[in-house]
Short mmCIF file of C-alpha atoms in Angstrom, two decimals:
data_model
loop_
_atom_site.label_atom_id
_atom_site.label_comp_id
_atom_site.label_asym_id
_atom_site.label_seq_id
_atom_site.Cartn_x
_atom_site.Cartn_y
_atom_site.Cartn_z
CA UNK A 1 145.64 65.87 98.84
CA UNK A 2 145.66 62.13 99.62
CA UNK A 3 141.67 60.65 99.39
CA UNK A 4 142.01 60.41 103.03
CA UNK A 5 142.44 64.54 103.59
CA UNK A 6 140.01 65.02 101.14
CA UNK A 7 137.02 62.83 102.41
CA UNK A 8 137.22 64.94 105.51
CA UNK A 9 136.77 68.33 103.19
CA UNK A 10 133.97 66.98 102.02
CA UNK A 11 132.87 65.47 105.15
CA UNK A 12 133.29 68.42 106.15
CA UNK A 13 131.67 70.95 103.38
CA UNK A 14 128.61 68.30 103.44
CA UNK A 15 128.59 68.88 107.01
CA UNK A 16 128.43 72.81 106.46
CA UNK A 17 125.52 72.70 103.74
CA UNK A 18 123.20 70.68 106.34
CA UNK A 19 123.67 73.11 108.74
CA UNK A 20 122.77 75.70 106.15
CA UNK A 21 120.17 73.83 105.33
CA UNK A 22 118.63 73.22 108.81
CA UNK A 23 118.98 76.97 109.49
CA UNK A 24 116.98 77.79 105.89
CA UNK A 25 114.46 75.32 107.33
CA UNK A 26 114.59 77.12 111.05
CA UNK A 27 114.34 80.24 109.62
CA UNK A 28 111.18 79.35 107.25
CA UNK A 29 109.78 77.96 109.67
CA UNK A 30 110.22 80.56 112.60
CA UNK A 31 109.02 82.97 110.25
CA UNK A 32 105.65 80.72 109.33
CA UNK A 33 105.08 81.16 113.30
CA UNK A 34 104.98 84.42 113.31
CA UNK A 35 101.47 84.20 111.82
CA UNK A 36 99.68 81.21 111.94
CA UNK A 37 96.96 80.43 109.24
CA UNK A 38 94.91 77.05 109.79
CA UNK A 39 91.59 75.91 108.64
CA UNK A 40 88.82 75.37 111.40
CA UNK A 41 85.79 74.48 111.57
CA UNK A 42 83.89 76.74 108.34
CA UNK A 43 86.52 79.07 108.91
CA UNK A 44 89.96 80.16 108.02
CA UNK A 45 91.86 81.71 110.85
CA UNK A 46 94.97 84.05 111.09
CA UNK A 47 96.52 84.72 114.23
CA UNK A 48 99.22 87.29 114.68
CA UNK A 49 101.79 85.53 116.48
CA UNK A 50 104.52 87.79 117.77
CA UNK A 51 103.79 88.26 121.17
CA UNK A 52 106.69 89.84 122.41
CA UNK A 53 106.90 92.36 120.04
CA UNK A 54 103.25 93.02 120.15
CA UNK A 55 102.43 91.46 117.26
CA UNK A 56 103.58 93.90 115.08
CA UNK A 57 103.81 93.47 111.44
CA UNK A 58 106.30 92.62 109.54
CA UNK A 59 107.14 91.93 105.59
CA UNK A 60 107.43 88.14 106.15
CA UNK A 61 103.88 88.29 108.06
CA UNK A 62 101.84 89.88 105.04
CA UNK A 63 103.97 87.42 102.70
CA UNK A 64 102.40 84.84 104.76
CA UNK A 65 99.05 86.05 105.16
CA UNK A 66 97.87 87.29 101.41
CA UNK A 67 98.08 84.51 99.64
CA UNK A 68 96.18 82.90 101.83
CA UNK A 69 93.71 84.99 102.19
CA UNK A 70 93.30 84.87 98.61
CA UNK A 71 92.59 81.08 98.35
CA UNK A 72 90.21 81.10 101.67
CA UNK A 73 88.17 83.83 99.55
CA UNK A 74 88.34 81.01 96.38
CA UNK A 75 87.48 78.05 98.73
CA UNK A 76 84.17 76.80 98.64
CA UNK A 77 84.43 75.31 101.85
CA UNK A 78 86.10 78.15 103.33
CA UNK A 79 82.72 80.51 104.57
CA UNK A 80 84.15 83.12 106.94
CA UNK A 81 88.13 84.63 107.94
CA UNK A 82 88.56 85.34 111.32
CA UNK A 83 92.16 87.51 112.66
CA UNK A 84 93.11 88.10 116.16
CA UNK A 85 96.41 88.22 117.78
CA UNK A 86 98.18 86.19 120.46
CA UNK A 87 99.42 87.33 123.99
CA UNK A 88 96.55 89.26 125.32
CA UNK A 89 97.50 92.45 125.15
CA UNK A 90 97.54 93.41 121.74
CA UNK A 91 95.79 92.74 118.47
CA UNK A 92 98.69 94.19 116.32
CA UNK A 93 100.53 97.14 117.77
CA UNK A 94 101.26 98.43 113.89
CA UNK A 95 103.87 98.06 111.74
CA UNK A 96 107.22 96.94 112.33
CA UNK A 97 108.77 100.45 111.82
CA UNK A 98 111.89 100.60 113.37
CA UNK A 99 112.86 97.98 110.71
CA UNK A 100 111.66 100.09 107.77
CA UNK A 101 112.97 102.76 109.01
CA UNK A 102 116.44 101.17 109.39
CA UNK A 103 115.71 100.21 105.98
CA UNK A 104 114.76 103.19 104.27
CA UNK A 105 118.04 104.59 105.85
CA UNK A 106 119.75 102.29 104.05
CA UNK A 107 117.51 102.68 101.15
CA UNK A 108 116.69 99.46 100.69
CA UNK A 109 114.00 98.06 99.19
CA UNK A 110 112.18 96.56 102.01
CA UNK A 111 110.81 100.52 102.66
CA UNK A 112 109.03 100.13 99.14
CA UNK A 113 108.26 96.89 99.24
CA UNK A 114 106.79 96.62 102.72
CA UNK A 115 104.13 99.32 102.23
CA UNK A 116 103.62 98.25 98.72
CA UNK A 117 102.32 94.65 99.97
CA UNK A 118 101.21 95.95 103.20
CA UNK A 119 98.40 97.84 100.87
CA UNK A 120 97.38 95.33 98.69
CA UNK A 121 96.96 93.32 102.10
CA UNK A 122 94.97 96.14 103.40
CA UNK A 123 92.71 96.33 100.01
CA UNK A 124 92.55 92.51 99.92
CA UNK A 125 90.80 92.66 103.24
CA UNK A 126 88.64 95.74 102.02
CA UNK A 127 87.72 94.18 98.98
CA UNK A 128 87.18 90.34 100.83
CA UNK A 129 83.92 88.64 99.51
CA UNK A 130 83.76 86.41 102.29
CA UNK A 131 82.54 87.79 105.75
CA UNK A 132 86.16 88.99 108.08
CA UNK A 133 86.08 89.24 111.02
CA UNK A 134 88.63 90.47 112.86
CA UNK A 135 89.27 89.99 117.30
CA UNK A 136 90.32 93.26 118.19
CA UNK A 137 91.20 92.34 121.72
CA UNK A 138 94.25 94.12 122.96
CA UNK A 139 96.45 97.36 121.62
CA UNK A 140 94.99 97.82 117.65
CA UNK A 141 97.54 100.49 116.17
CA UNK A 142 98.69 101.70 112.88
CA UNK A 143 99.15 98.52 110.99
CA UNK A 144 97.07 96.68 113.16
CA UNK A 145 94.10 98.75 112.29
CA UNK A 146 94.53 98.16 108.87
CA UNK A 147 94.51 94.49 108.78
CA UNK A 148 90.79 94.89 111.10
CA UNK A 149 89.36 98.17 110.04
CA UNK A 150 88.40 97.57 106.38
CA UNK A 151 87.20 93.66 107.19
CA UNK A 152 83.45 93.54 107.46
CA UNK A 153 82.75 92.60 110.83
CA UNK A 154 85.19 94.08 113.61
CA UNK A 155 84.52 93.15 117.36
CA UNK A 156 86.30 95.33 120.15
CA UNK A 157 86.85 93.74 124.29
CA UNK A 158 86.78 96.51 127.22
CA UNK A 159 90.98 95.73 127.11
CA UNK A 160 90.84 97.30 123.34
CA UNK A 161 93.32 100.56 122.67
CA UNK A 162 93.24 102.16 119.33
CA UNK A 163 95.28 104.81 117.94
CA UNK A 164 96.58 106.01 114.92
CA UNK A 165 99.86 107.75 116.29
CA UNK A 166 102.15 108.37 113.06
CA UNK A 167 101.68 111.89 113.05
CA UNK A 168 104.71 111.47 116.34
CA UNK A 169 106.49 109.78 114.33
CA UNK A 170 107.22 112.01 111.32
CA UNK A 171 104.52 109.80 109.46
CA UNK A 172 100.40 110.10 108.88
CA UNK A 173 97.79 107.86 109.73
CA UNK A 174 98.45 105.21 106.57
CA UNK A 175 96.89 101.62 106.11
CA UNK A 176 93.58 103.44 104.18
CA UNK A 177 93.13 105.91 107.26
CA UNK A 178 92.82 108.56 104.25
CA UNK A 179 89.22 106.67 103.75
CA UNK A 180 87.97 105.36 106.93
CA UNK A 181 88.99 108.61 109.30
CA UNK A 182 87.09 111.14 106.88
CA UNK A 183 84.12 108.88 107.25
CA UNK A 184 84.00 108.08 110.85
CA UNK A 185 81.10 111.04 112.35
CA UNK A 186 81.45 114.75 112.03
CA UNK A 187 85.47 115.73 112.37
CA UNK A 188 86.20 112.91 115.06
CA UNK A 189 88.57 111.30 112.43
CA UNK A 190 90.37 114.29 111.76
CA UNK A 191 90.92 114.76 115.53
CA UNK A 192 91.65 111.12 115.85
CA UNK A 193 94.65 111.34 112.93
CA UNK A 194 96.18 114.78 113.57
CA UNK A 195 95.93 114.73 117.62
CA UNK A 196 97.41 110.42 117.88
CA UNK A 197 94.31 110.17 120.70
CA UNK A 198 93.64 106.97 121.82
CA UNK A 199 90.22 105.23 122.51
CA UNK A 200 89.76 102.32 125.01
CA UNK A 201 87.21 99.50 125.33
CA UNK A 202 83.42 100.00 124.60
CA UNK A 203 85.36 103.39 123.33
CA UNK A 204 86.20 102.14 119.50
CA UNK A 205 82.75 100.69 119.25
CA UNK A 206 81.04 104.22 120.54
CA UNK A 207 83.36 105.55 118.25
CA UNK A 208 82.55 103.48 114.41
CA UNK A 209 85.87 101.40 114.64
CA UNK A 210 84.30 98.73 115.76
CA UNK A 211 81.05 96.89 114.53
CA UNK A 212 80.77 94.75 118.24
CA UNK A 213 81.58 95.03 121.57
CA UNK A 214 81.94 91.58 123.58
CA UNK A 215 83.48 90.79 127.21
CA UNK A 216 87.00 89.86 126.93
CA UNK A 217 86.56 86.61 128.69
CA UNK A 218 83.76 85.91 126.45
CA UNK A 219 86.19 86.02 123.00
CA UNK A 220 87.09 82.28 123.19
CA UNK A 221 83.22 81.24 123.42
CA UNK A 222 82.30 83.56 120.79
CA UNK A 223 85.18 82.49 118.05
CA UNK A 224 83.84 78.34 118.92
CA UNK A 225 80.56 79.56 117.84
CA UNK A 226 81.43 80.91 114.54
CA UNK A 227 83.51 78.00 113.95
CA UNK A 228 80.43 75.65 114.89
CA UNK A 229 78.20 77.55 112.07
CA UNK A 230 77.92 75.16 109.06
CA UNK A 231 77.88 76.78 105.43
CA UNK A 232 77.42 80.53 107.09
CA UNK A 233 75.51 83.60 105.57
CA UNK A 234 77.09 86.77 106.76
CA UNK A 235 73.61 86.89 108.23
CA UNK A 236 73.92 84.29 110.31
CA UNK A 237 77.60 85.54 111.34
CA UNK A 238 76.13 88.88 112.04
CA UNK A 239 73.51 87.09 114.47
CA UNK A 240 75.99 85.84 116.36
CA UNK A 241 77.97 88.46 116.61
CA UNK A 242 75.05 90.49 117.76
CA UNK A 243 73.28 87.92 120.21
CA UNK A 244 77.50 88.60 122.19
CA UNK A 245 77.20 92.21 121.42
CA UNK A 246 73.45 92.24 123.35
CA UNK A 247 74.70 90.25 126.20
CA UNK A 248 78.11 92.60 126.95
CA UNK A 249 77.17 94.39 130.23
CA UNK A 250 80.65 96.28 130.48
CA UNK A 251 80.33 99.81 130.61
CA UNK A 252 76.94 99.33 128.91
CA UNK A 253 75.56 102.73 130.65
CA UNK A 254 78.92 104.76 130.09
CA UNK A 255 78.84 107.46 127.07
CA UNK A 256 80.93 108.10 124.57
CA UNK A 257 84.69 109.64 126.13
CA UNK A 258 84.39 112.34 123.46
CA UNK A 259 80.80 113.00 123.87
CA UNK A 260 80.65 115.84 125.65
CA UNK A 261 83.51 117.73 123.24
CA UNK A 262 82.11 116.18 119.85
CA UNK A 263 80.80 119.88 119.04
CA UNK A 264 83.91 121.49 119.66
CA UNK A 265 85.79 118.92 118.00
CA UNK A 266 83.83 119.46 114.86
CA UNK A 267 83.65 122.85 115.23
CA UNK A 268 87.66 123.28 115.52
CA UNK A 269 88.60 120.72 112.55
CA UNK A 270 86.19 121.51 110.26
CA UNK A 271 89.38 124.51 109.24
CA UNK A 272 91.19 123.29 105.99
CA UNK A 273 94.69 124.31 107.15
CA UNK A 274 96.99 123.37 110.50
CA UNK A 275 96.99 126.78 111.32
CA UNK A 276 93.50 127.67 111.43
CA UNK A 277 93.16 124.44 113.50
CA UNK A 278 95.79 125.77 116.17
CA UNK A 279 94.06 129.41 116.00
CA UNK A 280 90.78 127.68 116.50
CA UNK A 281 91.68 125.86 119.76
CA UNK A 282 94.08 128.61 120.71
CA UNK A 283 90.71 130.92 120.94
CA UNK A 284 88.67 128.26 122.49
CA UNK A 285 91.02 128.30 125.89
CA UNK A 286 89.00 125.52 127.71
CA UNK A 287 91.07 123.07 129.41
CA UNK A 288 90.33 120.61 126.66
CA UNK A 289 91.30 122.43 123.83
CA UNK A 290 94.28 123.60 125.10
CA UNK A 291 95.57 120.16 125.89
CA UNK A 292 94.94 119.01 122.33
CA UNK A 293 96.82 122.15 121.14
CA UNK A 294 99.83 121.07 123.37
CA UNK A 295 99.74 117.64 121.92
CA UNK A 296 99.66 119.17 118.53
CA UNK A 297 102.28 121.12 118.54
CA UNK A 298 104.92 118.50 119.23
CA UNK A 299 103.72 117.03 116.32
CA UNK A 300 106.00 116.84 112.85
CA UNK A 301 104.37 119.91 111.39
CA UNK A 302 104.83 118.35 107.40
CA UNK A 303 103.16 114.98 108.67
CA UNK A 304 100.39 117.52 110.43
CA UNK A 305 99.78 118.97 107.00
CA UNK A 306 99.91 115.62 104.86
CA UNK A 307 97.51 114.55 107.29
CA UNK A 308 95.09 117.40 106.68
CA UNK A 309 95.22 117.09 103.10
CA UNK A 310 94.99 113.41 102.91
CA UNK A 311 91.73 113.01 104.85
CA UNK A 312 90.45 115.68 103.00
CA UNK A 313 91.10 114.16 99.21
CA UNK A 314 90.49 110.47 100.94
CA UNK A 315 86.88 111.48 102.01
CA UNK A 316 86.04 112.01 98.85
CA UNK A 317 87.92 108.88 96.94
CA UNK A 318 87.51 104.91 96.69
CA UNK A 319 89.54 102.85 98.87
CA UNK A 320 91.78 101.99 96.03
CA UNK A 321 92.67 105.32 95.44
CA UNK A 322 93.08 106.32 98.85
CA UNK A 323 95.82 103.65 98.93
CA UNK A 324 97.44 104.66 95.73
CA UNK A 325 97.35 108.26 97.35
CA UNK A 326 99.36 106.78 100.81
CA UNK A 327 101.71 105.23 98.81
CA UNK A 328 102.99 107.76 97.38
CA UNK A 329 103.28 109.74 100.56
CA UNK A 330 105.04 106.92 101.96
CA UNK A 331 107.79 106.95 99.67
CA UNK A 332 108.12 110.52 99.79
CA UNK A 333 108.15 110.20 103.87
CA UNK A 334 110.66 107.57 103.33
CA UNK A 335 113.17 110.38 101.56
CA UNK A 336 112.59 112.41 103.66
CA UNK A 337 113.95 113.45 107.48
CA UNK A 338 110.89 113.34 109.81
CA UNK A 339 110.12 109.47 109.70
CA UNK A 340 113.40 108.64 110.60
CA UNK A 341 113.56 111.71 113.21
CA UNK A 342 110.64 110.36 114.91
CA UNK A 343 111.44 106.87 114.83
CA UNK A 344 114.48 107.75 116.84
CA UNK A 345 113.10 110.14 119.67
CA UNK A 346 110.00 107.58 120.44
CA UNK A 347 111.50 104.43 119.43
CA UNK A 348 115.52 104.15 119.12
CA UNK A 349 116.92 106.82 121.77
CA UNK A 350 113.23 107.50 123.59
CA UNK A 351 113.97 110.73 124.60
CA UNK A 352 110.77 112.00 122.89
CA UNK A 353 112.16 115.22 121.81
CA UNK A 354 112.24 114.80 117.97
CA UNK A 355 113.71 117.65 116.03
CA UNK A 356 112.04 118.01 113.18
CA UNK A 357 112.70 119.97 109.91
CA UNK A 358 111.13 122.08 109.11
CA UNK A 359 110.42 122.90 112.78
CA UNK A 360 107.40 125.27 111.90
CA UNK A 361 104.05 124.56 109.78
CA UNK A 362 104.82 128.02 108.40
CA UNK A 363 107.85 126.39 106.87
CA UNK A 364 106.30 123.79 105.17
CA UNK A 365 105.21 125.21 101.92
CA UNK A 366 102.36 124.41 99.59
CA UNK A 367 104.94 123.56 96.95
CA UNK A 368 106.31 121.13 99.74
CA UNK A 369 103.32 119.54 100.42
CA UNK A 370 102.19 119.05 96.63
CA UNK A 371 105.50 117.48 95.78
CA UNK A 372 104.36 114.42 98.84
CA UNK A 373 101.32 114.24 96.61
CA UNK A 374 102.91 113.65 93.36
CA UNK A 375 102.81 110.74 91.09
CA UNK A 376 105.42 108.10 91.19
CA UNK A 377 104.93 107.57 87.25
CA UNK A 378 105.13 103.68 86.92
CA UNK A 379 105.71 102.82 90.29
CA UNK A 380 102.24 104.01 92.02
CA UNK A 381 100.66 101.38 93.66
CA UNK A 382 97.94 100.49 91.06
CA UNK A 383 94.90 97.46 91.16
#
């Protein structure tokens, strides 16, 4: 080639690589903005930025977050974390699962990896030794509930929704739900994971999942003053947090949604199978139990029963373990058919009529259900 011809291939090639290179730096950087993480004030502050998509979470998004998290807790200047999400109308709608599940399909190792770090996350938050405190303002689902629930201070608006739906989905209620649903009072948890019910505004504070409940409009005012605090106590977060809660007049007077059922509700899930659940609400026949026995049985009867079992063993185990415990559900539910069934009715092809296999809870054997439970060897999740 004549030094002419070839100073264009490399004009050329050089040309190519900066585009490459701009992309890289496009790409790192649009992923960066989908969570922002700035110092303010005495605080360090995440916010969930994926607005369209609801702020859902996503592998790149806990990347971003944990390491972070781990220096705020090291920084001496650092005093309190605060989350909340962009958009308005969600805090974090869960976990990107359509992606997982395309994933896991594909059985890649995104579908390990993700719940893997998504975990730690979620235990990282649990275990924080600075104050958390997390702006549940908006749809808090799934994922979502797991980067708020374990955090130490957790402050619901009247435009809150929070569900843990995964039992629709072919999945159970993951994130550490094996450890804060058995704890929440009598068998509300329990209803909460296996039924996907969701509780709205002063709702998720009535109900333990949240420690405050402030007017929306109110959020911006109340985040300024925690940023204002110099050198913090959690005491003196906690004050401030309260002297918001006291001042909320929205639905002050209203009681709990659930009030009115909570001895049914215990009295029904207080069975230790499914099927004595059904059998209970079957010979109850009010209005009420019959609609949670509808919503029930469309359910994926092996996520009902992993669901059972895992708030039972979770009630009685550590955080940590609890999360050891999911994990290895999760990569059993990855090998499995229902997650990906479920994903596709609800989410893919939203014709909400997942077939699911096996189709009955008699079908789904103890020897089934033991082998979700089962030790990955060297690849549990361990701390």
């Amino acid at each position: 080639a004549s030094p002419t011809s070839r100073s264009v291939v490399s004009f050329n090639s050089l040309n190519r690589t900066n585009v490459i290179l701009q992309h890289l730096r496009m790409s790192k950087h649009t992923d960066a903005a989908e969570v922002l993480l700035e110092r303010k004030g005495c605080a360090g502050v995440i916010t969930l930025n994926r607005p369209k998509f609801l702020n859902a979470l996503n592998l790149s998004m806990i990347r971003h977050i944990y390491p972070q998290l781990k220096n705020w807790e090291q920084d001496p200047e650092t005093f309190l974390i605060i989350i909340k999400g962009t958009g308005g109308k969600a805090f974090c709608a869960g976990g990107d699962i359509r992606v997982i599940s395309e994933a896991g399909k594909a059985n890649q190792k995104i579908a390990q990896d993700f719940f893997r770090e998504e975990y730690t996350l979620n235990n990282a938050i649990g275990s924080c030794r600075k104050p958390y405190v997390a702006l549940i303002h908006g749809i808090t689902m799934g994922g979502g509930v797991g980067l708020s629930v374990h955090g130490q201070f957790r402050v619901a608006t009247e435009k809150s929704l929070f569900a843990m739906p995964e039992t629709a989905i072919g999945l159970f209620p993951d994130v550490g739900g094996g450890y804060f649903l058995p704890r929440l009072r009598g068998k509300l948890g329990y209803f909460l994971a296996l039924t996907g019910f969701r509780l709205k505004g002063r709702d998720v504070y009535a109900a333990g999942i949240a420690t405050h409940f402030v007017d929306s409009e109110k959020l911006g005012m109340l985040e300024e003053d925690l940023l204002a605090l110099k050198s913090p106590s959690k005491e003196n977060i906690a004050d401030v947090l309260d002297a918001y809660h006291a001042k909320s007049k929205i639905d002050q007077d209203k009681s709990f949604i659930l009030e009115e059922h909570m001895d049914n509700i215990n009295s029904w899930f207080s069975a230790n199978t499914v099927e004595q659940i059904i059998e209970n609400l079957q010979q109850d026949g009010s209005s009420f139990a019959l609609e949670q026995l509808k919503i029930i049985n469309k359910m994926s009867p092996t996520s009902l029963k992993i669901t059972l079992r895992q708030l039972i063993e979770g009630s009685s185990k550590t955080l940590q373990e609890v999360f050891t415990m999911e994990y290895r559900l999760s990569q059993a539910c990855m090998g499995g058919h229902d997650f990906y069934e479920g994903v596709r009715a609800v989410l893919i092809d939203k014709d909400q009529s997942p077939k699911w296999k096996p189709a009955d809870l008699k079908e789904v054997t103890d020897e089934d259900l033991n082998n979700y439970f089962k030790s990955l060897g060297s690849n549990d999740l361990k701390f």
